[in-house]
Amino acid sequence: MTPIYLDHAATSPLRTEVREAMQPYLHESFGNPSSVHRWGRAASAALDEARATCAAALGARPGEIVFTRGGTESDNLAVMGRVARLRADGLEPTVVISAVEHKAVLESAEHACARGAGTLVVLGVTASGEVDLDRLGRAFERGHVLASIMWVNNETGMLLPLARVAERVREAGGTLHTDAVQALGKVPVSVDEPGVDLLTVTGHKIYGPKGAGLLYVRAGTALSPLLHGGGQERGLRPGTQDVAGAVGLAVALDLAVREQAQEAIRLQALRDDLEARVRATVADARINGAAAPRAPHVSSVAIPGVDGAALVARLDLDGVAASGGSACNSGASAGSHVIAALYGSDDPYATVRFSLGRATGTGDVERAAGVLAAAVASLRGGSA
Amino acid sequence: MSRVLVAMSGGVDSSLAAALLVEQGHDVVGVTMKTFCYSATPGHGKTCCGLDGIADARRVAVSLGIPHFVFDVEEDFERDVIEDFVAEYAVGRTPNPCVRCNGYTKFGGLLDRGRALGCDTIASGHYARALHEPDGSVLLRAVDRDKDQSYFLWGLPPGLLPRLHFPLGALTKPEVRARARALRLATADKPESQEICFVPTGDYRDLLVKRLGPRHPALESGPLVDVNGDILGEHRGYAGFTVGQRKGLGGGFVEPMFVLEIRPETREVVVGPRDALGRDRVTLSELNWLSAEPKVGDRVGVQLRHRAPEVDGVVIEAGGSLTLELAHPVAAVTPGQSAVVFDGERVLGGGRILSASGRRPPQTLPSPSAPRRTADPAPRP
């Protein structure tokens, strides 16, 4: 039987439209966009076009788009670049993040604040998606705040209360970054609603190329670059641009935003069906974050009394590709910081994340639920 | 066609084991245990020394067209292998970390994991044989006695043995290399691992200093004494010594001197001539049996070190510990090392050497030269 891919939150296949749009820039239009000759002009025009498309998709202006090599790089540039800039301006930065941020934000914030370079405040998040906003409010008393709060959590699909965070940050005159990697194409995303200063996008979660991302930088938000060596991307991301990557990202982002409303309805119906089936067959399963508002593509299923790594392996052998927690860290299955934040570090549940995408249909969800139920029964000591 | 879990370390042996099982038509699932990480630069991120092995195992698995999974057992490895290693040296004994790793970390969880993955059989690239007969399963030495790794397997969970399979048990190492090359396995010419994996520099003293602190008695200087208790000099910490060791005692002795005993309570390292090394009575603790436990009066073979020759012995005490009287005195019977008990080719089980007594000149000498300063690491199958 054909295996089913239910790990779209890890990565997604390239769309045909994206591949076709990228093709010329891998071959005949190979020029360096910084060159003055015709090859350079062709590349530069494509890059401008891609930048304009991305800006339009996000409700931004083209000059506010900085192409990067992916989500992790964008997160690092936003957090470390902003902290470095504040320090260069003689200010004392305070970085406020949620406890469920992606490691790219969590660890760059820790790094940026190491050795007294800044103060790091980690806001608790409840299983119903509430963030400790009082603590955020108190952080402003310390000095200039960079808040980095993700739009949609990658492990659970939970939506964080970004609008309320944005309101607080705006009132206090701070800077707000959001990692919108899991939000794009699944929920409506715009830089002005709720109003963010920095926003991370990556291509490969929305059927675009890997290694292509962008950071939206609101006009007037000053950053220091992390890399040095050229003036590309307004000096914020030097290095010859990946034109094909930028073109692919633009097409993917444009399609994701256009199709979002319709696709979200379809994905939510599939996810609800999956969860209903799981609840019916694995009686003691818990859906992580079910009490919170959620994006429609992720179902984080927690099951007590099984080994999570073995369960994910068994699902793969039985034709269902899912992941434990998130798909990062080769080989590591150390407890997820996200689940620990929501349910405590001694939570006895193993988590399997199913994430749905364009190719997912009703039959897939039905089969996945059946395979999961059989695997759980087998792991719990039934027949092998 | 049954489903087989094969433990793959990323070395040539387990790679070929997997390949042979595929050739035989089994439904094979490769599994690698991620045992150990060390910080490349203190305070900065983690680099996994095992990741190269994991990558090699995965490469081979993909080329064989079999699934491959990595299970993180770092916490188990830390507790069962590294902490034990440090604790043993701290009390003046010489551990076999590879035995602990095989018995506890690598095979310990494989039965459950195998069941979870729907595998009836667990296979590895060890040079040993498992024979399954209607009246039970037995573990045997490899056909190639030069490569035999049964010494490392005495600590296996007994419940695992009926499900074990060692595809290389009848092959020699050159045959394994040749077949791996013929199959164009990516690991065909990979060198053997020789160091203890969590001591990549080869100097375990650094690890002990880090874990025990530089002021631990095992690392403080102490007296070097002869059998009469006369002080001959000073040493730099008894954790640096192994019973039977010749090197590192300094010069100036009329005849070659060997470590006879380590006395942690007084920090004394007792040395003496080769003649004083022999022991013909050995007591084992932490016993594990893969077949019926030997009884008083049973004649068995016992191997007291990796690559050491087997010695005949008679069980004179059995129960919570096992005491054997050896047919002749053996040099360098080292507390902490594994002693594996055989009946002919068959591994009955074994234990750790608790103590040795019965001083008489040895008939077998430390071979080929002086014993190594550290426990012999097992080639990683």
Tab-separated table of N, CA, C and O in Angstrom, chain A residues 221-321:
chain	number	residue	atom	x	y	z
A	221	THR	N	12.517	49.779	11.587
A	221	THR	CA	13.015	48.823	12.586
A	221	THR	C	14.474	48.516	12.257
A	221	THR	O	14.765	47.886	11.243
A	222	ALA	N	15.365	48.970	13.107
A	222	ALA	CA	16.797	48.846	12.799
A	222	ALA	C	17.353	47.523	13.314
A	222	ALA	O	17.072	47.114	14.434
A	223	LEU	N	18.121	46.846	12.466
A	223	LEU	CA	18.772	45.577	12.813
A	223	LEU	C	20.251	45.689	12.498
A	223	LEU	O	20.642	46.436	11.600
A	224	SER	N	21.066	44.925	13.195
A	224	SER	CA	22.456	44.743	12.786
A	224	SER	C	22.547	43.416	12.044
A	224	SER	O	21.917	42.447	12.457
A	225	PRO	N	23.318	43.356	10.958
A	225	PRO	CA	23.431	42.083	10.236
A	225	PRO	C	24.229	41.061	11.042
A	225	PRO	O	25.032	41.426	11.899
A	226	LEU	N	23.983	39.779	10.752
A	226	LEU	CA	24.767	38.716	11.393
A	226	LEU	C	25.969	38.346	10.540
A	226	LEU	O	26.968	37.861	11.044
A	227	LEU	N	25.817	38.543	9.221
A	227	LEU	CA	26.902	38.212	8.294
A	227	LEU	C	27.431	39.503	7.687
A	227	LEU	O	26.708	40.491	7.582
A	228	HIS	N	28.677	39.487	7.283
A	228	HIS	CA	29.298	40.667	6.705
A	228	HIS	C	29.989	40.278	5.421
A	228	HIS	O	30.448	39.155	5.281
A	229	GLY	N	30.034	41.196	4.479
A	229	GLY	CA	30.775	40.851	3.280
A	229	GLY	C	30.121	41.294	1.986
A	229	GLY	O	30.560	40.913	0.911
A	230	GLY	N	29.110	42.112	2.034
A	230	GLY	CA	28.515	42.600	0.793
A	230	GLY	C	27.289	43.411	1.136
A	230	GLY	O	26.796	43.369	2.263
A	231	GLY	N	26.795	44.124	0.179
A	231	GLY	CA	25.682	45.021	0.488
A	231	GLY	C	24.317	44.454	0.152
A	231	GLY	O	23.305	45.158	0.256
A	232	GLN	N	24.270	43.166	-0.230
A	232	GLN	CA	22.992	42.617	-0.673
A	232	GLN	C	21.947	42.665	0.434
A	232	GLN	O	22.282	42.662	1.609
A	233	GLU	N	20.693	42.697	0.003
A	233	GLU	CA	19.557	42.741	0.939
A	233	GLU	C	19.746	43.890	1.945
A	233	GLU	O	19.649	43.696	3.158
A	234	ARG	N	19.993	45.033	1.447
A	234	ARG	CA	20.192	46.251	2.253
A	234	ARG	C	21.266	46.051	3.316
A	234	ARG	O	21.213	46.642	4.392
A	235	GLY	N	22.208	45.202	3.034
A	235	GLY	CA	23.291	44.958	3.981
A	235	GLY	C	22.902	44.039	5.118
A	235	GLY	O	23.736	43.667	5.934
A	236	LEU	N	21.644	43.618	5.165
A	236	LEU	CA	21.188	42.785	6.282
A	236	LEU	C	21.459	41.307	6.052
A	236	LEU	O	21.510	40.521	6.997
A	237	ARG	N	21.584	40.927	4.776
A	237	ARG	CA	21.896	39.536	4.485
A	237	ARG	C	22.831	39.518	3.280
A	237	ARG	O	22.404	39.228	2.156
A	238	PRO	N	24.109	39.841	3.517
A	238	PRO	CA	25.045	39.863	2.396
A	238	PRO	C	25.264	38.472	1.822
A	238	PRO	O	24.986	37.476	2.469
A	239	GLY	N	25.766	38.459	0.616
A	239	GLY	CA	25.966	37.189	-0.099
A	239	GLY	C	25.094	37.191	-1.342
A	239	GLY	O	23.977	37.715	-1.315
A	240	THR	N	25.596	36.624	-2.415
A	240	THR	CA	24.838	36.580	-3.663
A	240	THR	C	23.489	35.905	-3.438
A	240	THR	O	23.426	34.816	-2.869
A	241	GLN	N	22.434	36.566	-3.857
A	241	GLN	CA	21.104	36.013	-3.609
A	241	GLN	C	20.856	34.754	-4.434
A	241	GLN	O	21.354	34.613	-5.545
A	242	ASP	N	20.042	33.878	-3.865
A	242	ASP	CA	19.569	32.681	-4.560
A	242	ASP	C	18.311	33.092	-5.323
A	242	ASP	O	17.215	33.102	-4.769
A	243	VAL	N	18.497	33.472	-6.569
A	243	VAL	CA	17.374	34.026	-7.330
A	243	VAL	C	16.285	32.983	-7.532
A	243	VAL	O	15.094	33.247	-7.317
A	244	ALA	N	16.701	31.779	-7.921
A	244	ALA	CA	15.698	30.723	-8.132
A	244	ALA	C	14.932	30.466	-6.844
A	244	ALA	O	13.697	30.305	-6.858
A	245	GLY	N	15.630	30.460	-5.737
A	245	GLY	CA	14.990	30.239	-4.444
A	245	GLY	C	13.990	31.338	-4.125
A	245	GLY	O	12.872	31.072	-3.670
A	246	ALA	N	14.390	32.580	-4.366
A	246	ALA	CA	13.503	33.704	-4.084
A	246	ALA	C	12.262	33.652	-4.974
A	246	ALA	O	11.137	33.907	-4.517
A	247	VAL	N	12.471	33.302	-6.243
A	247	VAL	CA	11.341	33.198	-7.173
A	247	VAL	C	10.396	32.085	-6.718
A	247	VAL	O	9.171	32.253	-6.676
A	248	GLY	N	10.973	30.954	-6.334
A	248	GLY	CA	10.161	29.836	-5.857
A	248	GLY	C	9.398	30.197	-4.602
A	248	GLY	O	8.201	29.898	-4.464
A	249	LEU	N	10.079	30.869	-3.685
A	249	LEU	CA	9.431	31.293	-2.438
A	249	LEU	C	8.249	32.221	-2.746
A	249	LEU	O	7.165	32.082	-2.162
A	250	ALA	N	8.470	33.151	-3.687
A	250	ALA	CA	7.419	34.119	-4.006
A	250	ALA	C	6.177	33.417	-4.563
A	250	ALA	O	5.044	33.721	-4.160
A	251	VAL	N	6.394	32.483	-5.485
A	251	VAL	CA	5.249	31.776	-6.068
A	251	VAL	C	4.526	30.965	-4.998
A	251	VAL	O	3.294	30.976	-4.891
A	252	ALA	N	5.314	30.271	-4.162
A	252	ALA	CA	4.723	29.443	-3.108
A	252	ALA	C	3.927	30.295	-2.124
A	252	ALA	O	2.802	29.940	-1.737
A	253	LEU	N	4.502	31.424	-1.739
A	253	LEU	CA	3.852	32.294	-0.759
A	253	LEU	C	2.569	32.893	-1.336
A	253	LEU	O	1.521	32.928	-0.672
A	254	ASP	N	2.665	33.323	-2.571
A	254	ASP	CA	1.494	33.903	-3.228
A	254	ASP	C	0.344	32.893	-3.285
A	254	ASP	O	-0.792	33.200	-2.921
A	255	LEU	N	0.667	31.663	-3.703
A	255	LEU	CA	-0.371	30.628	-3.793
A	255	LEU	C	-0.908	30.267	-2.413
A	255	LEU	O	-2.113	30.076	-2.230
A	256	ALA	N	-0.019	30.185	-1.430
A	256	ALA	CA	-0.444	29.816	-0.074
A	256	ALA	C	-1.452	30.825	0.461
A	256	ALA	O	-2.472	30.450	1.054
A	257	VAL	N	-1.164	32.086	0.232
A	257	VAL	CA	-2.048	33.138	0.759
A	257	VAL	C	-3.374	33.158	-0.006
A	257	VAL	O	-4.449	33.260	0.576
A	258	ARG	N	-3.288	33.002	-1.323
A	258	ARG	CA	-4.519	32.991	-2.128
A	258	ARG	C	-5.431	31.825	-1.756
A	258	ARG	O	-6.652	31.965	-1.747
A	259	GLU	N	-4.835	30.683	-1.528
A	259	GLU	CA	-5.635	29.471	-1.304
A	259	GLU	C	-5.959	29.234	0.162
A	259	GLU	O	-6.635	28.265	0.502
A	260	GLN	N	-5.472	30.097	1.022
A	260	GLN	CA	-5.544	29.852	2.459
A	260	GLN	C	-6.960	29.580	2.960
A	260	GLN	O	-7.206	28.591	3.653
A	261	ALA	N	-7.880	30.475	2.642
A	261	ALA	CA	-9.222	30.386	3.241
A	261	ALA	C	-9.878	29.046	2.899
A	261	ALA	O	-10.386	28.337	3.782
A	262	GLN	N	-9.811	28.693	1.620
A	262	GLN	CA	-10.453	27.461	1.169
A	262	GLN	C	-9.747	26.217	1.719
A	262	GLN	O	-10.391	25.279	2.187
A	263	GLU	N	-8.414	26.242	1.668
A	263	GLU	CA	-7.641	25.094	2.128
A	263	GLU	C	-7.809	24.887	3.634
A	263	GLU	O	-7.847	23.746	4.118
A	264	ALA	N	-7.934	25.987	4.369
A	264	ALA	CA	-8.080	25.870	5.824
A	264	ALA	C	-9.365	25.123	6.175
A	264	ALA	O	-9.375	24.286	7.087
A	265	ILE	N	-10.427	25.394	5.446
A	265	ILE	CA	-11.706	24.725	5.717
A	265	ILE	C	-11.564	23.223	5.471
A	265	ILE	O	-11.994	22.384	6.270
A	266	ARG	N	-10.901	22.890	4.348
A	266	ARG	CA	-10.719	21.480	3.990
A	266	ARG	C	-9.837	20.764	5.018
A	266	ARG	O	-10.179	19.675	5.497
A	267	LEU	N	-8.733	21.397	5.382
A	267	LEU	CA	-7.806	20.774	6.336
A	267	LEU	C	-8.457	20.589	7.705
A	267	LEU	O	-8.265	19.572	8.367
A	268	GLN	N	-9.243	21.573	8.098
A	268	GLN	CA	-9.854	21.475	9.423
A	268	GLN	C	-10.845	20.315	9.492
A	268	GLN	O	-10.907	19.600	10.490
A	269	ALA	N	-11.588	20.135	8.401
A	269	ALA	CA	-12.541	19.016	8.369
A	269	ALA	C	-11.790	17.683	8.473
A	269	ALA	O	-12.200	16.771	9.203
A	270	LEU	N	-10.666	17.594	7.746
A	270	LEU	CA	-9.866	16.366	7.794
A	270	LEU	C	-9.280	16.145	9.186
A	270	LEU	O	-9.292	15.034	9.714
A	271	ARG	N	-8.761	17.206	9.762
A	271	ARG	CA	-8.155	17.082	11.086
A	271	ARG	C	-9.205	16.668	12.114
A	271	ARG	O	-8.954	15.804	12.958
A	272	ASP	N	-10.386	17.294	12.041
A	272	ASP	CA	-11.433	16.951	13.004
A	272	ASP	C	-11.853	15.493	12.853
A	272	ASP	O	-12.106	14.795	13.835
A	273	ASP	N	-11.895	15.035	11.613
A	273	ASP	CA	-12.230	13.641	11.351
A	273	ASP	C	-11.169	12.723	11.956
A	273	ASP	O	-11.480	11.740	12.639
A	274	LEU	N	-9.895	13.072	11.730
A	274	LEU	CA	-8.791	12.279	12.289
A	274	LEU	C	-8.905	12.210	13.809
A	274	LEU	O	-8.819	11.126	14.409
A	275	GLU	N	-9.133	13.355	14.414
A	275	GLU	CA	-9.163	13.382	15.879
A	275	GLU	C	-10.368	12.627	16.436
A	275	GLU	O	-10.263	11.954	17.468
A	276	ALA	N	-11.480	12.721	15.748
A	276	ALA	CA	-12.669	11.974	16.198
A	276	ALA	C	-12.388	10.472	16.144
A	276	ALA	O	-12.733	9.715	17.054
A	277	ARG	N	-11.728	10.039	15.065
A	277	ARG	CA	-11.397	8.614	14.926
A	277	ARG	C	-10.396	8.172	15.983
A	277	ARG	O	-10.512	7.076	16.540
A	278	VAL	N	-9.405	9.017	16.245
A	278	VAL	CA	-8.405	8.669	17.261
A	278	VAL	C	-9.069	8.555	18.632
A	278	VAL	O	-8.843	7.599	19.373
A	279	ARG	N	-9.901	9.514	18.951
A	279	ARG	CA	-10.575	9.474	20.257
A	279	ARG	C	-11.451	8.221	20.383
A	279	ARG	O	-11.588	7.653	21.468
A	280	ALA	N	-12.023	7.816	19.259
A	280	ALA	CA	-12.917	6.659	19.294
A	280	ALA	C	-12.145	5.350	19.466
A	280	ALA	O	-12.653	4.401	20.063
A	281	THR	N	-10.912	5.298	18.930
A	281	THR	CA	-10.200	4.019	18.948
A	281	THR	C	-9.131	3.943	20.035
A	281	THR	O	-8.788	2.859	20.476
A	282	VAL	N	-8.555	5.072	20.424
A	282	VAL	CA	-7.572	5.072	21.508
A	282	VAL	C	-8.186	5.910	22.627
A	282	VAL	O	-8.037	7.124	22.678
A	283	ALA	N	-8.896	5.216	23.519
A	283	ALA	CA	-9.771	5.916	24.461
A	283	ALA	C	-9.022	6.903	25.351
A	283	ALA	O	-9.553	7.957	25.690
A	284	ASP	N	-7.778	6.569	25.719
A	284	ASP	CA	-7.073	7.442	26.650
A	284	ASP	C	-6.146	8.440	25.947
A	284	ASP	O	-5.281	9.047	26.576
A	285	ALA	N	-6.323	8.630	24.648
A	285	ALA	CA	-5.497	9.608	23.933
A	285	ALA	C	-5.910	11.029	24.328
A	285	ALA	O	-7.058	11.284	24.666
A	286	ARG	N	-4.938	11.918	24.253
A	286	ARG	CA	-5.205	13.329	24.519
A	286	ARG	C	-4.764	14.100	23.273
A	286	ARG	O	-3.752	13.747	22.655
A	287	ILE	N	-5.544	15.102	22.883
A	287	ILE	CA	-5.103	15.946	21.777
A	287	ILE	C	-4.438	17.169	22.401
A	287	ILE	O	-5.094	17.961	23.087
A	288	ASN	N	-3.124	17.296	22.165
A	288	ASN	CA	-2.410	18.420	22.782
A	288	ASN	C	-2.927	19.746	22.238
A	288	ASN	O	-3.046	19.924	21.023
A	289	GLY	N	-3.229	20.662	23.131
A	289	GLY	CA	-3.654	21.999	22.729
A	289	GLY	C	-5.076	22.071	22.227
A	289	GLY	O	-5.482	23.087	21.641
A	290	ALA	N	-5.858	21.008	22.446
A	290	ALA	CA	-7.216	20.980	21.890
A	290	ALA	C	-8.090	22.096	22.463
A	290	ALA	O	-9.038	22.536	21.817
A	291	ALA	N	-7.754	22.556	23.675
A	291	ALA	CA	-8.570	23.604	24.296
A	291	ALA	C	-8.190	24.996	23.799
A	291	ALA	O	-8.855	25.973	24.127
A	292	ALA	N	-7.140	25.077	23.007
A	292	ALA	CA	-6.677	26.379	22.504
A	292	ALA	C	-7.175	26.577	21.081
A	292	ALA	O	-7.496	25.615	20.394
A	293	PRO	N	-7.240	27.831	20.629
A	293	PRO	CA	-7.474	28.040	19.196
A	293	PRO	C	-6.305	27.437	18.425
A	293	PRO	O	-5.157	27.541	18.866
A	294	ARG	N	-6.601	26.773	17.312
A	294	ARG	CA	-5.532	26.070	16.596
A	294	ARG	C	-5.580	26.325	15.103
A	294	ARG	O	-6.661	26.526	14.541
A	295	ALA	N	-4.429	26.247	14.475
A	295	ALA	CA	-4.356	26.207	13.014
A	295	ALA	C	-4.887	24.844	12.583
A	295	ALA	O	-4.846	23.887	13.360
A	296	PRO	N	-5.379	24.734	11.341
A	296	PRO	CA	-6.122	23.529	10.978
A	296	PRO	C	-5.293	22.321	10.548
A	296	PRO	O	-5.855	21.256	10.332
A	297	HIS	N	-3.964	22.443	10.437
A	297	HIS	CA	-3.209	21.368	9.783
A	297	HIS	C	-2.504	20.416	10.716
A	297	HIS	O	-1.970	19.404	10.273
A	298	VAL	N	-2.432	20.731	12.022
A	298	VAL	CA	-1.655	19.905	12.938
A	298	VAL	C	-2.559	19.212	13.946
A	298	VAL	O	-3.447	19.841	14.516
A	299	SER	N	-2.297	17.920	14.146
A	299	SER	CA	-2.941	17.203	15.224
A	299	SER	C	-1.857	16.522	16.040
A	299	SER	O	-1.167	15.627	15.558
A	300	SER	N	-1.718	16.994	17.265
A	300	SER	CA	-0.677	16.466	18.144
A	300	SER	C	-1.344	15.500	19.111
A	300	SER	O	-2.061	15.906	20.011
A	301	VAL	N	-1.113	14.208	18.887
A	301	VAL	CA	-1.827	13.178	19.632
A	301	VAL	C	-0.916	12.633	20.727
A	301	VAL	O	0.187	12.165	20.444
A	302	ALA	N	-1.386	12.725	21.959
A	302	ALA	CA	-0.603	12.240	23.094
A	302	ALA	C	-1.216	10.946	23.602
A	302	ALA	O	-2.421	10.844	23.776
A	303	ILE	N	-0.331	9.953	23.804
A	303	ILE	CA	-0.804	8.619	24.194
A	303	ILE	C	0.013	8.158	25.397
A	303	ILE	O	1.248	8.162	25.345
A	304	PRO	N	-0.651	7.755	26.466
A	304	PRO	CA	0.093	7.328	27.650
A	304	PRO	C	0.592	5.888	27.518
A	304	PRO	O	-0.010	5.072	26.807
A	305	GLY	N	1.705	5.608	28.175
A	305	GLY	CA	2.164	4.233	28.322
A	305	GLY	C	2.785	3.605	27.087
A	305	GLY	O	2.805	2.386	26.962
A	306	VAL	N	3.287	4.411	26.157
A	306	VAL	CA	4.014	3.832	25.022
A	306	VAL	C	5.306	4.621	24.825
A	306	VAL	O	5.438	5.750	25.288
A	307	ASP	N	6.258	4.019	24.130
A	307	ASP	CA	7.510	4.684	23.787
A	307	ASP	C	7.276	5.460	22.487
A	307	ASP	O	6.989	4.870	21.445
A	308	GLY	N	7.384	6.787	22.570
A	308	GLY	CA	7.062	7.638	21.427
A	308	GLY	C	7.919	7.365	20.205
A	308	GLY	O	7.422	7.325	19.073
A	309	ALA	N	9.235	7.157	20.436
A	309	ALA	CA	10.139	6.916	19.302
A	309	ALA	C	9.774	5.609	18.604
A	309	ALA	O	9.770	5.526	17.373
A	310	ALA	N	9.457	4.584	19.397
A	310	ALA	CA	9.085	3.291	18.817
A	310	ALA	C	7.745	3.407	18.081
A	310	ALA	O	7.557	2.803	17.022
A	311	LEU	N	6.842	4.203	18.630
A	311	LEU	CA	5.527	4.353	17.995
A	311	LEU	C	5.658	5.020	16.618
A	311	LEU	O	5.071	4.560	15.634
A	312	VAL	N	6.475	6.076	16.548
A	312	VAL	CA	6.653	6.765	15.267
A	312	VAL	C	7.319	5.828	14.253
A	312	VAL	O	6.962	5.811	13.069
A	313	ALA	N	8.282	5.025	14.728
A	313	ALA	CA	8.944	4.059	13.845
A	313	ALA	C	7.940	3.015	13.352
A	313	ALA	O	7.920	2.650	12.173
A	314	ARG	N	7.100	2.540	14.268
A	314	ARG	CA	6.110	1.531	13.900
A	314	ARG	C	5.121	2.082	12.866
A	314	ARG	O	4.760	1.401	11.900
A	315	LEU	N	4.705	3.335	13.077
A	315	LEU	CA	3.786	3.952	12.113
A	315	LEU	C	4.427	3.997	10.727
A	315	LEU	O	3.781	3.724	9.714
A	316	ASP	N	5.717	4.325	10.698
A	316	ASP	CA	6.415	4.375	9.411
A	316	ASP	C	6.425	3.001	8.747
A	316	ASP	O	6.136	2.872	7.554
A	317	LEU	N	6.745	1.962	9.538
A	317	LEU	CA	6.764	0.606	8.972
A	317	LEU	C	5.390	0.236	8.436
A	317	LEU	O	5.270	-0.511	7.470
A	318	ASP	N	4.355	0.766	9.095
A	318	ASP	CA	2.990	0.449	8.670
A	318	ASP	C	2.444	1.455	7.664
A	318	ASP	O	1.240	1.480	7.383
A	319	GLY	N	3.320	2.316	7.132
A	319	GLY	CA	2.928	3.156	6.010
A	319	GLY	C	2.385	4.527	6.337
A	319	GLY	O	1.782	5.169	5.481
A	320	VAL	N	2.619	5.003	7.562
A	320	VAL	CA	2.152	6.345	7.907
A	320	VAL	C	3.342	7.168	8.407
A	320	VAL	O	3.938	6.844	9.430
A	321	ALA	N	3.669	8.232	7.674
A	321	ALA	CA	4.799	9.076	8.054
A	321	ALA	C	4.307	10.214	8.933
A	321	ALA	O	3.560	11.080	8.482
